[in-house]
PDB file of C-alpha atoms and ligand atoms in Angstrom:
ATOM      1  CA  MET A1368       0.000   0.000   0.000  1.00 90.00           C
ATOM      2  CA  LYS A1369       1.297   3.463  -0.923  1.00 95.00           C
ATOM      3  CA  PHE A1370      -0.290   6.780   0.036  1.00 96.00           C
ATOM      4  CA  ASN A1371       0.471  10.441  -0.726  1.00 95.00           C
ATOM      5  CA  ASN A1372       0.165  11.355   2.945  1.00 97.00           C
ATOM      6  CA  SER A1373      -1.202  10.103   6.297  1.00 97.00           C
ATOM      7  CA  LEU A1374      -4.789  10.888   5.268  1.00 98.00           C
ATOM      8  CA  GLY A1375      -4.543   7.749   3.126  1.00 98.00           C
ATOM      9  CA  LEU A1376      -4.622   5.762   6.378  1.00 98.00           C
ATOM     10  CA  ILE A1377      -8.129   7.033   7.138  1.00 98.00           C
ATOM     11  CA  GLU A1378     -11.017   4.700   6.144  1.00 98.00           C
ATOM     12  CA  ASN A1379     -10.866   1.242   4.553  1.00 98.00           C
ATOM     13  CA  THR A1380      -9.889  -0.242   7.914  1.00 98.00           C
ATOM     14  CA  PRO A1381      -9.284  -3.999   8.259  1.00 98.00           C
ATOM     15  CA  LEU A1382     -12.062  -6.357   9.299  1.00 98.00           C
ATOM     16  CA  ILE A1383     -11.035  -9.117  11.723  1.00 98.00           C
ATOM     17  CA  GLU A1384     -12.925 -12.231  12.796  1.00 98.00           C
ATOM     18  CA  LEU A1385     -12.823 -12.912  16.541  1.00 98.00           C
ATOM     19  CA  GLN A1386     -11.978 -16.601  16.930  1.00 97.00           C
ATOM     20  CA  ASN A1387     -11.604 -17.010  20.695  1.00 98.00           C
ATOM     21  CA  ILE A1388     -14.375 -15.126  22.451  1.00 97.00           C
ATOM     22  CA  LEU A1389     -17.757 -16.457  21.354  1.00 97.00           C
ATOM     23  CA  LYS A1390     -18.785 -19.786  22.911  1.00 94.00           C
ATOM     24  CA  CYS A1391     -21.938 -20.417  20.874  1.00 95.00           C
ATOM     25  CA  PRO A1392     -22.773 -20.598  17.137  1.00 96.00           C
ATOM     26  CA  GLY A1393     -22.295 -17.349  15.234  1.00 97.00           C
ATOM     27  CA  LYS A1394     -19.458 -15.057  14.192  1.00 98.00           C
ATOM     28  CA  ILE A1395     -18.274 -11.659  15.308  1.00 98.00           C
ATOM     29  CA  TYR A1396     -16.287  -9.433  12.937  1.00 98.00           C
ATOM     30  CA  VAL A1397     -14.628  -6.299  14.254  1.00 98.00           C
ATOM     31  CA  LYS A1398     -13.487  -3.259  12.341  1.00 98.00           C
ATOM     32  CA  ALA A1399     -10.010  -2.181  13.472  1.00 98.00           C
ATOM     33  CA  GLU A1400     -10.532   1.577  13.596  1.00 98.00           C
ATOM     34  CA  PHE A1401      -7.422   2.141  15.730  1.00 98.00           C
ATOM     35  CA  VAL A1402      -5.127   1.714  12.703  1.00 98.00           C
ATOM     36  CA  GLN A1403      -6.000   5.238  11.540  1.00 98.00           C
ATOM     37  CA  PRO A1404      -3.438   8.002  12.223  1.00 96.00           C
ATOM     38  CA  GLY A1405      -5.411   9.660  15.066  1.00 94.00           C
ATOM     39  CA  GLY A1406      -5.884   6.194  16.593  1.00 94.00           C
ATOM     40  CA  SER A1407      -9.680   6.027  16.417  1.00 96.00           C
ATOM     41  CA  ILE A1408     -12.881   5.878  14.437  1.00 98.00           C
ATOM     42  CA  LYS A1409     -13.222   9.657  14.738  1.00 97.00           C
ATOM     43  CA  ASP A1410     -10.612  10.178  12.011  1.00 98.00           C
ATOM     44  CA  ARG A1411     -13.382   9.367   9.546  1.00 98.00           C
ATOM     45  CA  ALA A1412     -15.674  12.124  10.793  1.00 98.00           C
ATOM     46  CA  ALA A1413     -12.761  14.576  11.088  1.00 98.00           C
ATOM     47  CA  LEU A1414     -11.772  14.066   7.447  1.00 98.00           C
ATOM     48  CA  HIS A1415     -15.322  14.352   6.111  1.00 98.00           C
ATOM     49  CA  ILE A1416     -16.166  17.415   8.227  1.00 98.00           C
ATOM     50  CA  ILE A1417     -13.070  19.354   7.106  1.00 98.00           C
ATOM     51  CA  LYS A1418     -13.436  18.304   3.438  1.00 98.00           C
ATOM     52  CA  ASP A1419     -17.152  19.219   3.436  1.00 98.00           C
ATOM     53  CA  ALA A1420     -16.472  22.555   5.195  1.00 98.00           C
ATOM     54  CA  TYR A1421     -13.978  23.519   2.455  1.00 98.00           C
ATOM     55  CA  ALA A1422     -16.362  22.341  -0.267  1.00 98.00           C
ATOM     56  CA  ARG A1423     -19.194  24.468   1.194  1.00 97.00           C
ATOM     57  CA  GLY A1424     -16.997  27.556   1.670  1.00 98.00           C
ATOM     58  CA  LYS A1425     -17.369  27.427   5.472  1.00 97.00           C
ATOM     59  CA  LEU A1426     -13.642  26.965   6.051  1.00 98.00           C
ATOM     60  CA  LYS A1427     -10.824  28.864   4.377  1.00 98.00           C
ATOM     61  CA  GLU A1428      -7.085  28.247   4.128  1.00 97.00           C
ATOM     62  CA  GLY A1429      -5.323  29.128   7.380  1.00 98.00           C
ATOM     63  CA  GLN A1430      -8.568  29.733   9.309  1.00 98.00           C
ATOM     64  CA  PRO A1431      -8.539  28.346  12.880  1.00 98.00           C
ATOM     65  CA  VAL A1432     -10.638  25.260  13.653  1.00 98.00           C
ATOM     66  CA  VAL A1433     -12.199  24.723  17.113  1.00 98.00           C
ATOM     67  CA  GLU A1434     -13.922  21.664  18.584  1.00 97.00           C
ATOM     68  CA  MET A1435     -15.167  20.338  21.899  1.00 93.00           C
ATOM     69  CA  THR A1436     -13.807  16.810  22.075  1.00 87.00           C
ATOM     70  CA  SER A1437     -13.383  13.814  24.355  1.00 70.00           C
ATOM     71  CA  GLY A1438      -9.972  13.389  22.776  1.00 81.00           C
ATOM     72  CA  ASN A1439     -10.490  11.092  19.828  1.00 91.00           C
ATOM     73  CA  MET A1440     -12.208  13.641  17.607  1.00 94.00           C
ATOM     74  CA  GLY A1441      -9.450  16.034  18.648  1.00 95.00           C
ATOM     75  CA  ALA A1442      -6.745  13.618  17.515  1.00 94.00           C
ATOM     76  CA  GLY A1443      -8.513  13.057  14.184  1.00 97.00           C
ATOM     77  CA  LEU A1444      -8.958  16.789  13.653  1.00 98.00           C
ATOM     78  CA  ALA A1445      -5.353  17.497  14.669  1.00 97.00           C
ATOM     79  CA  VAL A1446      -4.128  15.040  12.026  1.00 98.00           C
ATOM     80  CA  VAL A1447      -6.463  16.349   9.318  1.00 98.00           C
ATOM     81  CA  CYS A1448      -5.884  20.043  10.185  1.00 98.00           C
ATOM     82  CA  ASN A1449      -2.108  19.503  10.053  1.00 98.00           C
ATOM     83  CA  LEU A1450      -2.405  18.202   6.516  1.00 98.00           C
ATOM     84  CA  TYR A1451      -4.828  20.980   5.485  1.00 98.00           C
ATOM     85  CA  ARG A1452      -2.667  23.554   7.395  1.00 98.00           C
ATOM     86  CA  ASN A1453      -5.462  24.951   9.558  1.00 98.00           C
ATOM     87  CA  PRO A1454      -4.500  25.699  13.205  1.00 98.00           C
ATOM     88  CA  PHE A1455      -6.602  23.559  15.568  1.00 98.00           C
ATOM     89  CA  THR A1456      -7.811  24.174  19.135  1.00 97.00           C
ATOM     90  CA  ALA A1457      -9.298  21.261  21.135  1.00 96.00           C
ATOM     91  CA  VAL A1458     -11.569  22.124  24.073  1.00 95.00           C
ATOM     92  CA  MET A1459     -11.684  19.155  26.475  1.00 92.00           C
ATOM     93  CA  SER A1460     -13.283  18.274  29.779  1.00 90.00           C
ATOM     94  CA  GLU A1461     -10.635  17.691  32.455  1.00 89.00           C
ATOM     95  CA  GLY A1462     -12.298  14.294  33.073  1.00 85.00           C
ATOM     96  CA  ASN A1463     -10.703  12.745  29.995  1.00 80.00           C
ATOM     97  CA  SER A1464      -7.484  10.835  30.545  1.00 78.00           C
ATOM     98  CA  PRO A1465      -4.400  13.138  30.567  1.00 85.00           C
ATOM     99  CA  ALA A1466      -2.780  10.901  27.923  1.00 82.00           C
ATOM    100  CA  ARG A1467      -5.365  12.231  25.457  1.00 81.00           C
ATOM    101  CA  ALA A1468      -4.410  15.873  26.034  1.00 87.00           C
ATOM    102  CA  LYS A1469      -0.747  14.922  25.722  1.00 89.00           C
ATOM    103  CA  MET A1470      -1.359  13.222  22.382  1.00 87.00           C
ATOM    104  CA  LEU A1471      -3.229  16.288  21.068  1.00 92.00           C
ATOM    105  CA  GLU A1472      -0.453  18.647  22.132  1.00 94.00           C
ATOM    106  CA  SER A1473       2.118  16.381  20.504  1.00 95.00           C
ATOM    107  CA  LEU A1474       0.109  16.579  17.293  1.00 94.00           C
ATOM    108  CA  GLY A1475       0.425  20.372  17.462  1.00 95.00           C
ATOM    109  CA  ALA A1476      -3.076  21.174  18.731  1.00 96.00           C
ATOM    110  CA  ASN A1477      -3.770  23.949  21.218  1.00 96.00           C
ATOM    111  CA  VAL A1478      -5.533  22.214  24.167  1.00 95.00           C
ATOM    112  CA  VAL A1479      -7.994  24.062  26.438  1.00 95.00           C
ATOM    113  CA  LEU A1480      -9.089  22.063  29.534  1.00 94.00           C
ATOM    114  CA  VAL A1481     -12.490  22.797  31.121  1.00 94.00           C
ATOM    115  CA  PRO A1482     -13.179  21.918  34.810  1.00 93.00           C
ATOM    116  CA  GLN A1483     -15.758  19.154  35.417  1.00 91.00           C
ATOM    117  CA  ILE A1484     -19.307  19.857  36.614  1.00 87.00           C
ATOM    118  CA  ASP A1485     -20.415  16.475  38.031  1.00 85.00           C
ATOM    119  CA  GLY A1486     -18.102  13.856  36.558  1.00 76.00           C
ATOM    120  CA  ALA A1487     -14.936  12.378  38.036  1.00 81.00           C
ATOM    121  CA  ALA A1488     -11.499  11.618  36.605  1.00 83.00           C
ATOM    122  CA  GLY A1489     -11.938   9.258  33.653  1.00 77.00           C
ATOM    123  CA  GLN A1490     -15.729   9.681  33.768  1.00 77.00           C
ATOM    124  CA  VAL A1491     -17.129  12.493  31.611  1.00 77.00           C
ATOM    125  CA  THR A1492     -20.855  13.249  31.999  1.00 79.00           C
ATOM    126  CA  GLY A1493     -23.356  15.106  29.807  1.00 78.00           C
ATOM    127  CA  ASN A1494     -23.012  18.182  32.036  1.00 87.00           C
ATOM    128  CA  ASP A1495     -19.219  18.123  31.604  1.00 87.00           C
ATOM    129  CA  ILE A1496     -19.740  17.982  27.840  1.00 85.00           C
ATOM    130  CA  LYS A1497     -22.130  20.944  27.993  1.00 88.00           C
ATOM    131  CA  ALA A1498     -19.597  23.041  29.922  1.00 93.00           C
ATOM    132  CA  ALA A1499     -16.831  22.218  27.420  1.00 92.00           C
ATOM    133  CA  THR A1500     -19.183  23.019  24.538  1.00 92.00           C
ATOM    134  CA  ARG A1501     -19.981  26.481  25.953  1.00 95.00           C
ATOM    135  CA  ARG A1502     -16.249  27.247  26.162  1.00 96.00           C
ATOM    136  CA  ALA A1503     -15.666  25.987  22.598  1.00 96.00           C
ATOM    137  CA  ILE A1504     -18.419  28.224  21.229  1.00 97.00           C
ATOM    138  CA  SER A1505     -17.083  31.351  22.935  1.00 97.00           C
ATOM    139  CA  LEU A1506     -13.553  30.551  21.721  1.00 97.00           C
ATOM    140  CA  THR A1507     -14.855  30.121  18.155  1.00 98.00           C
ATOM    141  CA  GLU A1508     -16.211  33.676  18.264  1.00 98.00           C
ATOM    142  CA  GLU A1509     -12.982  35.049  19.739  1.00 97.00           C
ATOM    143  CA  LEU A1510     -10.830  33.409  17.044  1.00 97.00           C
ATOM    144  CA  ASN A1511     -13.254  33.842  14.118  1.00 98.00           C
ATOM    145  CA  ALA A1512     -12.793  30.094  13.723  1.00 98.00           C
ATOM    146  CA  PHE A1513     -14.693  27.249  12.055  1.00 98.00           C
ATOM    147  CA  TYR A1514     -16.614  25.382  14.746  1.00 98.00           C
ATOM    148  CA  VAL A1515     -16.685  21.661  13.937  1.00 98.00           C
ATOM    149  CA  ASP A1516     -19.723  20.874  16.142  1.00 96.00           C
ATOM    150  CA  GLN A1517     -19.421  17.090  15.709  1.00 93.00           C
ATOM    151  CA  PHE A1518     -22.707  16.347  17.513  1.00 92.00           C
ATOM    152  CA  ASN A1519     -24.760  18.528  15.157  1.00 95.00           C
ATOM    153  CA  ASN A1520     -22.645  18.348  12.004  1.00 97.00           C
ATOM    154  CA  PRO A1521     -24.338  16.066   9.421  1.00 98.00           C
ATOM    155  CA  SER A1522     -20.901  15.110   8.021  1.00 98.00           C
ATOM    156  CA  SER A1523     -20.402  13.070  11.257  1.00 98.00           C
ATOM    157  CA  VAL A1524     -23.157  10.776   9.990  1.00 98.00           C
ATOM    158  CA  SER A1525     -22.397  10.872   6.261  1.00 98.00           C
ATOM    159  CA  ALA A1526     -18.773   9.837   6.974  1.00 98.00           C
ATOM    160  CA  HIS A1527     -20.142   6.455   8.071  1.00 98.00           C
ATOM    161  CA  PHE A1528     -22.922   6.301   5.490  1.00 98.00           C
ATOM    162  CA  LYS A1529     -20.252   6.763   2.810  1.00 98.00           C
ATOM    163  CA  GLY A1530     -17.446   4.842   4.567  1.00 98.00           C
ATOM    164  CA  THR A1531     -18.039   2.364   7.401  1.00 98.00           C
ATOM    165  CA  GLY A1532     -21.326   1.051   6.011  1.00 98.00           C
ATOM    166  CA  PRO A1533     -20.109   0.444   2.435  1.00 98.00           C
ATOM    167  CA  GLU A1534     -16.848  -1.088   3.717  1.00 98.00           C
ATOM    168  CA  LEU A1535     -18.753  -3.625   5.851  1.00 98.00           C
ATOM    169  CA  TRP A1536     -21.063  -4.349   2.948  1.00 98.00           C
ATOM    170  CA  GLN A1537     -18.139  -4.854   0.589  1.00 98.00           C
ATOM    171  CA  GLU A1538     -16.442  -7.311   2.964  1.00 98.00           C
ATOM    172  CA  LEU A1539     -19.480  -9.266   4.166  1.00 98.00           C
ATOM    173  CA  GLY A1540     -22.394  -8.499   1.802  1.00 97.00           C
ATOM    174  CA  ASN A1541     -25.464 -10.654   2.326  1.00 95.00           C
ATOM    175  CA  GLU A1542     -23.530 -12.811   4.801  1.00 97.00           C
ATOM    176  CA  LEU A1543     -23.922  -9.978   7.360  1.00 98.00           C
ATOM    177  CA  THR A1544     -26.972 -10.381   9.575  1.00 97.00           C
ATOM    178  CA  ALA A1545     -26.424  -7.805  12.335  1.00 98.00           C
ATOM    179  CA  PHE A1546     -24.592  -4.622  13.307  1.00 98.00           C
ATOM    180  CA  VAL A1547     -23.927  -3.646  16.930  1.00 98.00           C
ATOM    181  CA  ALA A1548     -22.400  -0.319  18.058  1.00 98.00           C
ATOM    182  CA  GLY A1549     -22.262   2.199  20.883  1.00 98.00           C
ATOM    183  CA  VAL A1550     -23.470   5.767  20.561  1.00 97.00           C
ATOM    184  CA  GLY A1551     -21.498   8.936  21.245  1.00 94.00           C
ATOM    185  CA  SER A1552     -22.433  11.586  18.689  1.00 93.00           C
ATOM    186  CA  GLY A1553     -24.381   8.794  16.982  1.00 97.00           C
ATOM    187  CA  GLY A1554     -22.480   9.249  13.709  1.00 98.00           C
ATOM    188  CA  THR A1555     -21.133   5.697  13.606  1.00 98.00           C
ATOM    189  CA  TYR A1556     -24.394   4.033  14.548  1.00 98.00           C
ATOM    190  CA  VAL A1557     -26.777   6.126  12.447  1.00 98.00           C
ATOM    191  CA  GLY A1558     -24.616   6.367   9.305  1.00 98.00           C
ATOM    192  CA  THR A1559     -23.627   2.691   9.268  1.00 98.00           C
ATOM    193  CA  SER A1560     -27.048   1.273  10.192  1.00 98.00           C
ATOM    194  CA  LYS A1561     -28.802   3.448   7.651  1.00 98.00           C
ATOM    195  CA  PHE A1562     -26.501   2.299   4.870  1.00 98.00           C
ATOM    196  CA  LEU A1563     -26.710  -1.392   5.825  1.00 98.00           C
ATOM    197  CA  LYS A1564     -30.495  -1.395   6.229  1.00 98.00           C
ATOM    198  CA  GLY A1565     -30.728   0.340   2.845  1.00 98.00           C
ATOM    199  CA  LYS A1566     -28.825  -2.578   1.317  1.00 98.00           C
ATOM    200  CA  ASN A1567     -30.661  -5.330   3.189  1.00 98.00           C
ATOM    201  CA  ARG A1568     -33.705  -4.490   5.317  1.00 97.00           C
ATOM    202  CA  SER A1569     -33.343  -7.664   7.348  1.00 97.00           C
ATOM    203  CA  ILE A1570     -29.976  -6.663   8.879  1.00 98.00           C
ATOM    204  CA  VAL A1571     -30.667  -6.303  12.608  1.00 98.00           C
ATOM    205  CA  CYS A1572     -29.103  -3.238  14.241  1.00 98.00           C
ATOM    206  CA  ALA A1573     -28.515  -2.892  17.977  1.00 98.00           C
ATOM    207  CA  ALA A1574     -27.428   0.233  19.879  1.00 98.00           C
ATOM    208  CA  VAL A1575     -25.155  -0.122  22.914  1.00 98.00           C
ATOM    209  CA  GLU A1576     -25.504   2.047  26.027  1.00 98.00           C
ATOM    210  CA  PRO A1577     -23.792   1.950  29.442  1.00 98.00           C
ATOM    211  CA  GLU A1578     -25.863   0.535  32.306  1.00 97.00           C
ATOM    212  CA  GLY A1579     -27.677   3.319  34.171  1.00 96.00           C
ATOM    213  CA  ALA A1580     -27.199   5.707  31.238  1.00 95.00           C
ATOM    214  CA  GLN A1581     -29.718   4.219  28.803  1.00 96.00           C
ATOM    215  CA  ILE A1582     -31.390   7.430  27.711  1.00 96.00           C
ATOM    216  CA  LEU A1583     -31.879   6.284  24.096  1.00 97.00           C
ATOM    217  CA  ALA A1584     -33.653   3.147  25.301  1.00 97.00           C
ATOM    218  CA  GLY A1585     -36.033   5.474  27.146  1.00 96.00           C
ATOM    219  CA  LYS A1586     -34.836   4.460  30.619  1.00 96.00           C
ATOM    220  CA  PRO A1587     -34.211   6.872  33.500  1.00 95.00           C
ATOM    221  CA  ILE A1588     -30.640   8.046  33.984  1.00 93.00           C
ATOM    222  CA  ILE A1589     -29.520   6.356  37.185  1.00 93.00           C
ATOM    223  CA  ASN A1590     -25.757   6.621  36.799  1.00 90.00           C
ATOM    224  CA  PRO A1591     -24.182   8.865  34.135  1.00 85.00           C
ATOM    225  CA  ARG A1592     -20.686   7.824  35.297  1.00 86.00           C
ATOM    226  CA  HIS A1593     -19.050   4.905  33.493  1.00 91.00           C
ATOM    227  CA  ASN A1594     -15.699   3.971  31.982  1.00 92.00           C
ATOM    228  CA  MET A1595     -16.813   3.835  28.328  1.00 93.00           C
ATOM    229  CA  GLN A1596     -15.280   7.141  27.189  1.00 88.00           C
ATOM    230  CA  GLY A1597     -16.708   8.236  23.859  1.00 88.00           C
ATOM    231  CA  ILE A1598     -20.221   6.797  24.310  1.00 93.00           C
ATOM    232  CA  GLY A1599     -23.179   7.137  26.695  1.00 91.00           C
ATOM    233  CA  TYR A1600     -23.272  10.881  27.366  1.00 85.00           C
ATOM    234  CA  CYS A1601     -26.937  10.827  28.494  1.00 85.00           C
ATOM    235  CA  ILE A1602     -27.846  13.554  26.032  1.00 85.00           C
ATOM    236  CA  LYS A1603     -30.424  13.807  23.295  1.00 86.00           C
ATOM    237  CA  VAL A1604     -28.410  12.784  20.220  1.00 93.00           C
ATOM    238  CA  PRO A1605     -29.241  15.335  17.467  1.00 94.00           C
ATOM    239  CA  HIS A1606     -29.190  12.959  14.477  1.00 95.00           C
ATOM    240  CA  TRP A1607     -30.740  10.025  16.309  1.00 97.00           C
ATOM    241  CA  GLU A1608     -33.183   7.911  14.277  1.00 98.00           C
ATOM    242  CA  PRO A1609     -35.016   5.448  16.571  1.00 97.00           C
ATOM    243  CA  LYS A1610     -36.342   3.533  13.560  1.00 98.00           C
ATOM    244  CA  LEU A1611     -32.780   2.332  12.884  1.00 98.00           C
ATOM    245  CA  VAL A1612     -32.708   0.508  16.245  1.00 98.00           C
ATOM    246  CA  ASP A1613     -34.042  -3.047  16.506  1.00 98.00           C
ATOM    247  CA  HIS A1614     -32.578  -3.657  19.986  1.00 98.00           C
ATOM    248  CA  TYR A1615     -31.002  -1.625  22.776  1.00 98.00           C
ATOM    249  CA  LEU A1616     -28.202  -3.427  24.578  1.00 98.00           C
ATOM    250  CA  MET A1617     -26.664  -2.578  27.935  1.00 98.00           C
ATOM    251  CA  VAL A1618     -23.079  -3.036  29.153  1.00 98.00           C
ATOM    252  CA  ASN A1619     -21.743  -2.083  32.595  1.00 98.00           C
ATOM    253  CA  SER A1620     -18.279  -0.761  33.436  1.00 97.00           C
ATOM    254  CA  ASP A1621     -17.097  -4.089  34.904  1.00 98.00           C
ATOM    255  CA  GLU A1622     -18.122  -5.936  31.739  1.00 98.00           C
ATOM    256  CA  ALA A1623     -16.334  -3.368  29.558  1.00 98.00           C
ATOM    257  CA  ALA A1624     -13.157  -3.760  31.640  1.00 98.00           C
ATOM    258  CA  TYR A1625     -13.441  -7.568  31.514  1.00 98.00           C
ATOM    259  CA  TYR A1626     -13.910  -7.667  27.737  1.00 98.00           C
ATOM    260  CA  ARG A1627     -11.031  -5.253  27.300  1.00 98.00           C
ATOM    261  CA  ARG A1628      -8.729  -7.789  28.996  1.00 98.00           C
ATOM    262  CA  LEU A1629     -10.308 -10.645  27.066  1.00 98.00           C
ATOM    263  CA  LEU A1630      -9.760  -8.958  23.691  1.00 98.00           C
ATOM    264  CA  ALA A1631      -6.141  -8.221  24.554  1.00 98.00           C
ATOM    265  CA  GLN A1632      -5.315 -11.660  25.939  1.00 98.00           C
ATOM    266  CA  LYS A1633      -7.406 -13.940  23.680  1.00 98.00           C
ATOM    267  CA  GLU A1634      -7.280 -11.975  20.437  1.00 98.00           C
ATOM    268  CA  GLY A1635      -4.195  -9.750  20.735  1.00 98.00           C
ATOM    269  CA  LEU A1636      -6.356  -6.646  20.342  1.00 98.00           C
ATOM    270  CA  TYR A1637      -5.572  -3.962  22.941  1.00 98.00           C
ATOM    271  CA  VAL A1638      -8.466  -1.532  22.618  1.00 98.00           C
ATOM    272  CA  GLY A1639     -10.431   1.057  24.597  1.00 97.00           C
ATOM    273  CA  PHE A1640     -13.495   0.545  26.804  1.00 97.00           C
ATOM    274  CA  SER A1641     -16.129   1.492  24.214  1.00 97.00           C
ATOM    275  CA  ALA A1642     -14.628  -1.040  21.783  1.00 98.00           C
ATOM    276  CA  ALA A1643     -14.745  -3.684  24.521  1.00 98.00           C
ATOM    277  CA  ALA A1644     -18.363  -2.697  25.286  1.00 98.00           C
ATOM    278  CA  ASN A1645     -19.236  -3.237  21.622  1.00 98.00           C
ATOM    279  CA  VAL A1646     -17.800  -6.763  21.651  1.00 98.00           C
ATOM    280  CA  CYS A1647     -19.459  -7.555  25.002  1.00 98.00           C
ATOM    281  CA  ALA A1648     -22.780  -6.351  23.558  1.00 98.00           C
ATOM    282  CA  ALA A1649     -22.267  -8.418  20.392  1.00 98.00           C
ATOM    283  CA  VAL A1650     -21.743 -11.536  22.538  1.00 98.00           C
ATOM    284  CA  LYS A1651     -24.887 -10.768  24.604  1.00 98.00           C
ATOM    285  CA  PHE A1652     -26.820 -10.163  21.372  1.00 98.00           C
ATOM    286  CA  ILE A1653     -25.842 -13.588  20.043  1.00 98.00           C
ATOM    287  CA  GLU A1654     -26.247 -15.432  23.366  1.00 97.00           C
ATOM    288  CA  LYS A1655     -29.761 -14.000  23.823  1.00 97.00           C
ATOM    289  CA  GLY A1656     -30.677 -15.284  20.348  1.00 96.00           C
ATOM    290  CA  LEU A1657     -31.539 -11.790  19.102  1.00 96.00           C
ATOM    291  CA  GLY A1658     -29.875 -12.448  15.759  1.00 92.00           C
ATOM    292  CA  GLY A1659     -31.316 -15.917  15.088  1.00 89.00           C
ATOM    293  CA  ALA A1660     -29.590 -19.302  15.146  1.00 90.00           C
ATOM    294  CA  SER A1661     -26.102 -18.513  13.810  1.00 89.00           C
ATOM    295  CA  PRO A1662     -25.749 -14.770  13.265  1.00 97.00           C
ATOM    296  CA  ILE A1663     -22.889 -12.945  11.566  1.00 98.00           C
ATOM    297  CA  VAL A1664     -22.405  -9.777  13.604  1.00 98.00           C
ATOM    298  CA  ALA A1665     -20.192  -6.808  12.774  1.00 98.00           C
ATOM    299  CA  THR A1666     -19.061  -4.319  15.368  1.00 98.00           C
ATOM    300  CA  ILE A1667     -16.458  -1.626  15.869  1.00 98.00           C
ATOM    301  CA  LEU A1668     -13.126  -1.487  17.701  1.00 98.00           C
ATOM    302  CA  CYS A1669     -13.363   2.277  18.131  1.00 98.00           C
ATOM    303  CA  ASP A1670      -9.872   3.018  19.402  1.00 96.00           C
ATOM    304  CA  THR A1671      -6.591   1.742  20.791  1.00 94.00           C
ATOM    305  CA  GLY A1672      -6.190   0.959  24.499  1.00 93.00           C
ATOM    306  CA  LEU A1673      -2.950   2.926  24.727  1.00 88.00           C
ATOM    307  CA  LYS A1674      -4.736   6.165  25.660  1.00 80.00           C
ATOM    308  CA  TYR A1675      -6.347   4.887  28.882  1.00 82.00           C
TER     309      TYR A1675
HETATM  310  C1  PLP B2798     -13.637   5.765  21.955  1.00 59.41           C
HETATM  311  C2  PLP B2798     -14.884   6.119  21.242  1.00 59.41           C
HETATM  312  N1  PLP B2798     -15.798   5.180  21.038  1.00 59.41           N
HETATM  313  C3  PLP B2798     -16.955   5.432  20.423  1.00 59.41           C
HETATM  314  C4  PLP B2798     -17.272   6.688  19.966  1.00 59.41           C
HETATM  315  C5  PLP B2798     -18.631   6.919  19.358  1.00 59.41           C
HETATM  316  O1  PLP B2798     -18.644   7.334  18.065  1.00 59.41           O
HETATM  317  P1  PLP B2798     -19.811   8.261  17.496  1.00 59.41           P
HETATM  318  O2  PLP B2798     -19.499   9.652  17.934  1.00 59.41           O
HETATM  319  O3  PLP B2798     -19.703   8.103  16.030  1.00 59.41           O
HETATM  320  O4  PLP B2798     -21.126   7.808  18.047  1.00 59.41           O
HETATM  321  C6  PLP B2798     -16.350   7.700  20.157  1.00 59.41           C
HETATM  322  C7  PLP B2798     -16.633   9.044  19.737  1.00 59.41           C
HETATM  323  O5  PLP B2798     -15.993  10.015  20.119  1.00 59.41           O
HETATM  324  C8  PLP B2798     -15.123   7.422  20.815  1.00 59.41           C
HETATM  325  O6  PLP B2798     -14.209   8.384  21.040  1.00 59.41           O
END
């Protein structure tokens, strides 16, 4: 493989079959999103958002770019902005792991940390996100910057409708019977599910939420704190389409931590907690018989475990 620059590493990620985790009939395939230069699935959205902003005249050469980010979107944007030569400022809640801020600074981003409202270290809540968002918006005005606004930006969804979905379809086609994924901004879930259901209406799609934070499933928020950074913010997801959800699945922090070890030690895949939650949910989905007798389930390894 030969690319003109590091942006060539974004999208077309490898698909891997898990051989050592499932103990009943069925297959789980995982998309290795951590191979992208920012280390996560958010590189896809970052690339599409910046490309689309240029195409629509919303972003000009040299103009600053600002985003509120849990770290992964920041890394993706830092990579993409470096290649497009736009200075980038990441506004982050202090609750995200310090390794994330370090990575962003190393990539040349300006990092602004916002104190937490009700979260704790390593546990970012919806209120923490709101506080960081307010700071990002005021900074955008100060700098006359382009505000990425990943939660509301439709390119967050189209990145997956044009990328993740078609890639899964190309690899698995009609063999694929189900798609399982967690929800942060909802871009991955909505874009991918919409594409796959458009290709084959019988593909079953299941959304993953942390236990106690199952707002999309219509349950009361009992505990917004969990270890699955990047998903489960307990907020109304702007692009959410309930009709794309056949099942809501729940994973708790202990299960995410357990599956993280399992993936590393049984499969050689050292990933983050949301990736582990996706695999845990895929196993539950199959064990509960939600996908029929011998389902072929695709899910996402959102990021590397090195940042936690
Ligand atoms: C580690 C991790 N997992 C999952 C997600 C969820 O992706 P999406 O925003 O597309 O719902 C994110 C998003 O930031 C993330 O950082």
